[in-house]
């Protein structure tokens, strides 16, 4: 089980860091992937863009290979049982531990005029998402580790008080280090918020992709054979490893080691390989986005699957809590 923030616009980092994992997991596990639209209300009370963002994030995830027939792909707000489980879990969550959460402190600092209770109990809602399906594996990045630790605490507290209902959820990846996708300006990872020109979005047109790649920082090249690579050059090689063929990478490695590398040519090659990688995803996502009837079907099918699992869990939960009066 995992939640996807409906902030729109996936980029290459979200693809290699998250979506590719989901696509692998769908072949092996019984998966629930949810658009976290309720969570977004804690920071984005203005919902004018919400619908478009939800449609986009669904379209892009499907275009990347997530199969709505294989997994339950649904919207959080469509599963009302989530709100009920969230309420029970709120009675097991302490103000002190919620206030200590890093993401809460960060967001409170960013929106001092709207430190709402939903923001404080964000990890409780996330726990409800997970426990609703009694999920064991949660594919998330490092930034979600603390939330998952809290989810384990809440699950254990529930189990101790009311009986063993929930497995302990743990973060999941395929054992390989989470792939870090460097940004094109050599400063950190590709991410949604920072320098737009340094991030390749899966919605970028071919010309924009070329333009962004050609702008990547380089220098006049190594002067000594087999020199170590500066970070920004290493990054270009890292990006190439994601989308280019083995032989192409070997050629540029050899050129680098022999001091004959031409970065202009390397970037042209990378740009074309990026276009080849991104454009089919972009086109597929656009086609889905232009088909609201299909999106509705996807959401209905997903909600149906998620509700089935949610209802079964909530029967057990109400019984365990003692809300069975006849
Ligand atoms: N908090 C997660 C994020 O910011 C999104 C999320 C919501 C989530 N519910 C979840 C992740 C349940 C894993 C499981 O990315």
Coordinates of C-alpha atoms and ligand atoms in Angstrom, one line a residue:
X1 CA 0.0 0.0 0.0
X2 CA 1.2 3.5 -0.7
X3 CA -0.1 7.0 -1.1
X4 CA 0.6 9.3 -3.9
X5 CA 0.4 13.1 -3.3
X6 CA -1.8 14.8 -5.9
X7 CA 0.6 17.6 -6.5
X8 CA 0.5 16.9 -10.2
X9 CA 3.4 16.5 -12.6
X10 CA 5.7 13.5 -12.1
X11 CA 9.3 14.0 -12.9
X12 CA 12.2 11.7 -13.7
X13 CA 13.0 11.5 -10.0
X14 CA 9.5 10.4 -9.0
X15 CA 9.6 7.8 -11.8
X16 CA 12.8 6.1 -10.8
X17 CA 12.3 6.7 -7.0
X18 CA 8.7 5.6 -6.7
X19 CA 6.5 4.7 -9.6
X20 CA 8.9 2.1 -11.1
X21 CA 8.8 0.3 -7.7
X22 CA 5.0 0.3 -7.7
X23 CA 5.0 -1.1 -11.2
X24 CA 7.3 -3.9 -10.1
X25 CA 5.3 -4.6 -7.0
X26 CA 2.1 -5.0 -8.9
X27 CA 3.4 -8.3 -10.4
X28 CA 4.2 -9.8 -7.0
X29 CA 1.8 -8.4 -4.4
X30 CA -1.8 -7.5 -3.8
X31 CA -1.4 -3.8 -4.1
X32 CA -3.3 -0.7 -3.1
X33 CA -2.2 2.6 -4.5
X34 CA -4.1 5.7 -3.4
X35 CA -4.2 9.3 -4.3
X36 CA -3.9 11.2 -1.0
X37 CA -6.4 13.9 -1.8
X38 CA -7.6 14.3 1.8
X39 CA -4.0 14.8 3.0
X40 CA -3.6 17.6 0.6
X41 CA -6.3 19.5 2.4
X42 CA -4.0 19.9 5.4
X43 CA -1.8 22.2 3.3
X44 CA -3.9 23.2 0.3
X45 CA -7.4 24.2 1.6
X46 CA -8.1 25.9 -1.8
X47 CA -9.4 23.0 -4.0
X48 CA -9.7 24.8 -7.3
X49 CA -6.9 22.7 -8.8
X50 CA -7.6 19.5 -7.0
X51 CA -9.6 17.8 -9.7
X52 CA -7.1 18.5 -12.4
X53 CA -4.3 17.4 -10.1
X54 CA -6.0 14.1 -9.2
X55 CA -6.7 13.4 -12.9
X56 CA -3.1 14.2 -13.8
X57 CA -1.5 12.1 -11.1
X58 CA -3.7 9.1 -12.1
X59 CA -3.0 9.5 -15.8
X60 CA 0.7 9.8 -15.3
X61 CA 0.9 6.8 -13.0
X62 CA -1.0 4.7 -15.4
X63 CA 1.1 5.9 -18.3
X64 CA 4.2 4.8 -16.4
X65 CA 2.8 1.2 -16.3
X66 CA 0.6 1.0 -13.2
X67 CA -2.2 -1.2 -14.2
X68 CA -5.7 -0.4 -12.7
X69 CA -6.8 -4.0 -13.5
X70 CA -4.0 -5.5 -11.4
X71 CA -3.9 -3.1 -8.5
X72 CA -6.5 -1.1 -6.6
X73 CA -5.8 2.5 -7.8
X74 CA -8.2 4.8 -6.0
X75 CA -8.8 8.1 -4.3
X76 CA -8.6 8.4 -0.6
X77 CA -11.8 10.5 -0.3
X78 CA -13.8 7.7 -2.0
X79 CA -13.2 5.3 0.9
X80 CA -15.2 6.7 3.8
X81 CA -14.0 3.9 6.1
X82 CA -10.7 5.8 6.2
X83 CA -12.3 8.6 8.2
X84 CA -13.7 6.2 10.7
X85 CA -10.4 4.3 11.3
X86 CA -8.7 7.7 11.5
X87 CA -11.0 8.6 14.4
X88 CA -10.3 5.5 16.4
X89 CA -6.6 5.9 15.9
X90 CA -6.7 9.5 16.9
X91 CA -7.6 8.3 20.4
X92 CA -4.4 6.3 20.5
X93 CA -2.1 9.1 19.3
X94 CA -0.6 11.5 21.8
X95 CA -0.3 15.2 21.3
X96 CA 3.3 15.2 22.3
X97 CA 4.5 12.6 19.8
X98 CA 2.5 14.3 17.0
X99 CA 4.0 17.7 17.8
X100 CA 7.5 16.2 17.6
X101 CA 7.1 14.9 14.1
X102 CA 9.6 16.5 11.7
X103 CA 7.1 17.0 8.9
X104 CA 4.6 18.7 11.3
X105 CA 7.3 21.1 12.5
X106 CA 8.4 21.9 9.0
X107 CA 4.9 22.5 7.7
X108 CA 3.9 24.5 10.8
X109 CA 6.9 26.8 10.1
X110 CA 5.8 27.2 6.5
X111 CA 2.1 28.0 7.3
X112 CA 2.1 29.7 10.7
X113 CA -1.5 31.0 10.2
X114 CA -2.9 27.6 9.5
X115 CA -1.5 25.1 11.9
X116 CA -4.7 23.0 11.8
X117 CA -5.5 19.8 13.7
X118 CA -5.4 17.9 10.4
X119 CA -1.8 18.9 9.9
X120 CA -1.0 17.7 13.4
X121 CA -2.7 14.3 12.9
X122 CA -1.4 13.8 9.3
X123 CA 0.5 10.7 10.4
X124 CA -2.6 9.3 11.9
X125 CA -4.5 9.6 8.7
X126 CA -1.6 8.0 6.9
X127 CA -1.7 5.2 9.4
X128 CA -5.4 4.7 8.7
X129 CA -4.7 4.5 4.9
X130 CA -2.2 1.7 5.6
X131 CA -4.0 -0.2 8.3
X132 CA -7.3 -0.1 6.4
X133 CA -5.9 -2.8 4.2
X134 CA -3.8 -4.4 6.9
X135 CA -0.9 -3.8 4.6
X136 CA 2.6 -5.1 5.5
X137 CA 4.8 -3.4 2.9
X138 CA 4.7 0.3 2.1
X139 CA 6.9 1.5 -0.7
X140 CA 8.0 5.0 0.4
X141 CA 11.1 7.1 0.3
X142 CA 13.4 8.2 3.2
X143 CA 11.3 11.2 4.0
X144 CA 8.4 9.0 5.1
X145 CA 10.4 6.8 7.5
X146 CA 9.2 8.7 10.6
X147 CA 5.6 8.4 9.5
X148 CA 6.0 4.7 9.1
X149 CA 7.5 4.3 12.5
X150 CA 4.5 6.2 13.9
X151 CA 2.2 3.8 12.0
X152 CA 3.9 0.9 13.6
X153 CA 3.5 2.5 17.0
X154 CA -0.2 3.2 16.4
X155 CA -0.8 -0.4 15.1
X156 CA 0.9 -1.9 18.1
X157 CA -1.0 0.3 20.5
X158 CA -4.2 -0.8 18.9
X159 CA -3.2 -4.4 18.9
X160 CA -2.3 -4.3 22.6
X161 CA -5.4 -2.6 23.7
X162 CA -8.0 -4.3 21.5
X163 CA -6.5 -7.4 20.1
X164 CA -4.2 -8.4 17.2
X165 CA -5.7 -7.0 14.1
X166 CA -2.9 -5.2 12.3
X167 CA 0.4 -6.4 10.9
X168 CA 3.3 -4.0 11.5
X169 CA 3.8 -2.0 8.3
X170 CA 7.4 -1.6 7.0
X171 CA 9.0 0.5 4.3
X172 CA 9.7 -1.6 1.2
X173 CA 12.0 -1.4 -1.8
X174 CA 13.7 -4.0 -3.9
X175 CA 16.8 -4.0 -1.8
X176 CA 18.7 -2.0 -4.3
X177 CA 19.6 1.5 -3.0
X178 CA 16.8 3.9 -4.0
X179 CA 17.9 5.3 -7.2
X180 CA 18.8 9.0 -6.8
X181 CA 18.1 11.0 -9.9
X182 CA 20.4 14.1 -9.9
X183 CA 19.1 17.4 -11.1
X184 CA 20.5 18.9 -14.3
X185 CA 22.1 21.9 -12.5
X186 CA 24.3 19.7 -10.4
X187 CA 22.5 20.8 -7.2
X188 CA 20.9 17.9 -5.4
X189 CA 18.1 15.7 -6.6
X190 CA 15.5 16.3 -9.3
X191 CA 12.5 17.6 -7.4
X192 CA 9.2 19.2 -8.0
X193 CA 9.6 22.5 -6.2
X194 CA 13.2 23.6 -7.0
X195 CA 14.7 24.9 -10.2
X196 CA 12.2 24.0 -13.0
X197 CA 14.8 24.0 -15.7
X198 CA 16.9 21.4 -13.8
X199 CA 14.1 18.9 -13.6
X200 CA 12.8 16.7 -16.4
X201 CA 9.0 16.3 -16.1
X202 CA 7.2 13.4 -17.7
X203 CA 5.0 16.0 -19.3
X204 CA 7.8 18.0 -20.9
X205 CA 7.7 18.3 -24.7
X206 CA 10.6 17.1 -26.8
X207 CA 12.1 20.5 -27.5
X208 CA 11.9 21.4 -23.8
X209 CA 13.7 18.2 -22.9
X210 CA 16.4 18.9 -25.3
X211 CA 16.8 22.5 -24.1
X212 CA 17.0 21.4 -20.4
X213 CA 19.6 18.7 -21.1
X214 CA 21.7 21.0 -23.3
X215 CA 21.8 23.5 -20.4
X216 CA 23.4 21.0 -18.0
X217 CA 26.6 22.2 -16.5
X218 CA 29.9 20.9 -18.0
X219 CA 33.4 22.2 -18.3
X220 CA 36.3 22.0 -20.8
X221 CA 36.9 18.3 -20.1
X222 CA 39.6 16.3 -18.3
X223 CA 43.2 17.0 -19.1
X224 CA 44.8 14.0 -17.4
X225 CA 43.8 10.4 -18.5
X226 CA 41.6 8.6 -16.0
X227 CA 40.8 11.7 -13.9
X228 CA 38.1 11.5 -11.3
X229 CA 34.9 13.1 -12.5
X230 CA 33.5 16.3 -10.9
X231 CA 30.0 15.9 -9.5
X232 CA 28.2 17.6 -12.3
X233 CA 29.8 15.4 -14.9
X234 CA 29.2 12.3 -12.8
X235 CA 25.5 13.4 -12.8
X236 CA 25.3 13.4 -16.5
X237 CA 26.7 9.9 -16.6
X238 CA 24.2 8.9 -13.9
X239 CA 21.3 10.2 -16.0
X240 CA 22.6 8.4 -19.0
X241 CA 22.7 5.2 -17.1
X242 CA 18.9 5.5 -16.5
X243 CA 17.9 5.9 -20.2
X244 CA 20.8 5.1 -22.6
X245 CA 22.2 1.9 -23.9
X246 CA 25.1 0.1 -22.4
X247 CA 27.3 0.6 -25.4
X248 CA 26.7 4.3 -25.5
X249 CA 27.6 4.7 -21.9
X250 CA 30.8 2.7 -22.4
X251 CA 31.8 4.9 -25.4
X252 CA 31.5 8.1 -23.4
X253 CA 33.3 6.6 -20.3
X254 CA 36.2 5.6 -22.6
X255 CA 36.2 9.1 -24.2
X256 CA 36.3 10.6 -20.7
X257 CA 39.2 8.4 -19.6
X258 CA 41.1 9.2 -22.8
X259 CA 40.4 12.9 -22.5
X260 CA 38.7 13.0 -25.9
X261 CA 35.2 13.5 -24.6
X262 CA 33.0 16.1 -26.2
X263 CA 30.3 17.1 -23.8
X264 CA 28.2 18.7 -26.5
X265 CA 27.9 15.4 -28.2
X266 CA 27.3 13.6 -25.0
X267 CA 24.4 15.9 -24.1
X268 CA 22.9 15.6 -27.5
X269 CA 22.9 11.8 -27.1
X270 CA 21.4 12.1 -23.6
X271 CA 18.8 14.5 -24.9
X272 CA 17.7 12.1 -27.6
X273 CA 17.6 9.1 -25.2
X274 CA 15.6 11.2 -22.7
X275 CA 13.1 12.1 -25.5
X276 CA 12.8 8.5 -26.5
X277 CA 12.1 7.6 -22.8
X278 CA 9.8 10.4 -21.9
X279 CA 7.7 11.0 -25.0
X280 CA 5.7 7.8 -25.1
X281 CA 4.9 8.2 -21.4
X282 CA 3.8 11.9 -22.0
X283 CA 1.7 10.9 -25.0
X284 CA 0.0 8.1 -23.1
X285 CA -0.7 10.3 -20.1
X286 CA -2.2 13.0 -22.4
X287 CA -4.5 10.5 -24.1
X288 CA -5.7 9.3 -20.7
X289 CA -6.2 12.8 -19.4
X290 CA -8.3 13.5 -22.5
X291 CA -10.6 10.6 -21.6
X292 CA -12.5 11.5 -18.5
X293 CA -14.8 8.6 -19.0
X294 CA -11.9 6.2 -18.7
X295 CA -10.6 8.0 -15.6
X296 CA -14.0 7.7 -14.0
X297 CA -14.0 3.9 -14.7
X298 CA -10.6 3.6 -13.2
X299 CA -11.6 5.5 -10.0
X300 CA -14.8 3.4 -9.6
X301 CA -13.0 0.1 -10.1
X302 CA -10.3 1.2 -7.7
X303 CA -12.8 2.4 -5.1
X304 CA -14.7 -0.9 -5.3
X305 CA -11.6 -2.9 -4.6
X306 CA -10.4 -0.7 -1.8
X307 CA -13.9 -0.6 -0.2
X308 CA -14.1 -4.3 -0.1
X309 CA -10.8 -4.6 1.8
X310 CA -11.7 -1.6 4.0
X311 CA -15.1 -3.0 5.0
X312 CA -13.6 -6.3 6.0
X313 CA -11.1 -4.6 8.2
X314 CA -13.6 -2.2 9.8
X315 CA -15.9 -5.2 10.7
X316 CA -12.9 -6.6 12.7
X317 CA -12.0 -3.2 14.1
X318 CA -15.5 -2.3 15.4
X319 CA -15.8 -5.7 17.0
X320 CA -12.4 -5.4 18.6
X321 CA -13.0 -1.9 19.9
X322 CA -16.2 -3.1 21.5
X323 CA -18.7 -1.2 19.4
X324 CA -21.0 -4.3 19.1
X325 CA -24.1 -3.7 21.1
X326 CA -26.4 -6.3 19.7
Ligands
LIG1 N1 2.5 11.1 3.2 C1 2.9 10.5 2.0 C2 3.8 11.5 1.2 O1 3.8 12.7 1.5 C3 1.6 10.2 1.1 C4 0.8 9.2 1.8 C5 -0.5 9.3 2.3 C6 1.1 7.8 2.0 N2 -1.0 8.2 2.8 C7 0.0 7.2 2.6 C8 2.3 7.0 1.8 C9 0.0 5.9 3.0 C10 2.3 5.7 2.2 C11 1.2 5.1 2.8 O2 4.3 11.1 0.2

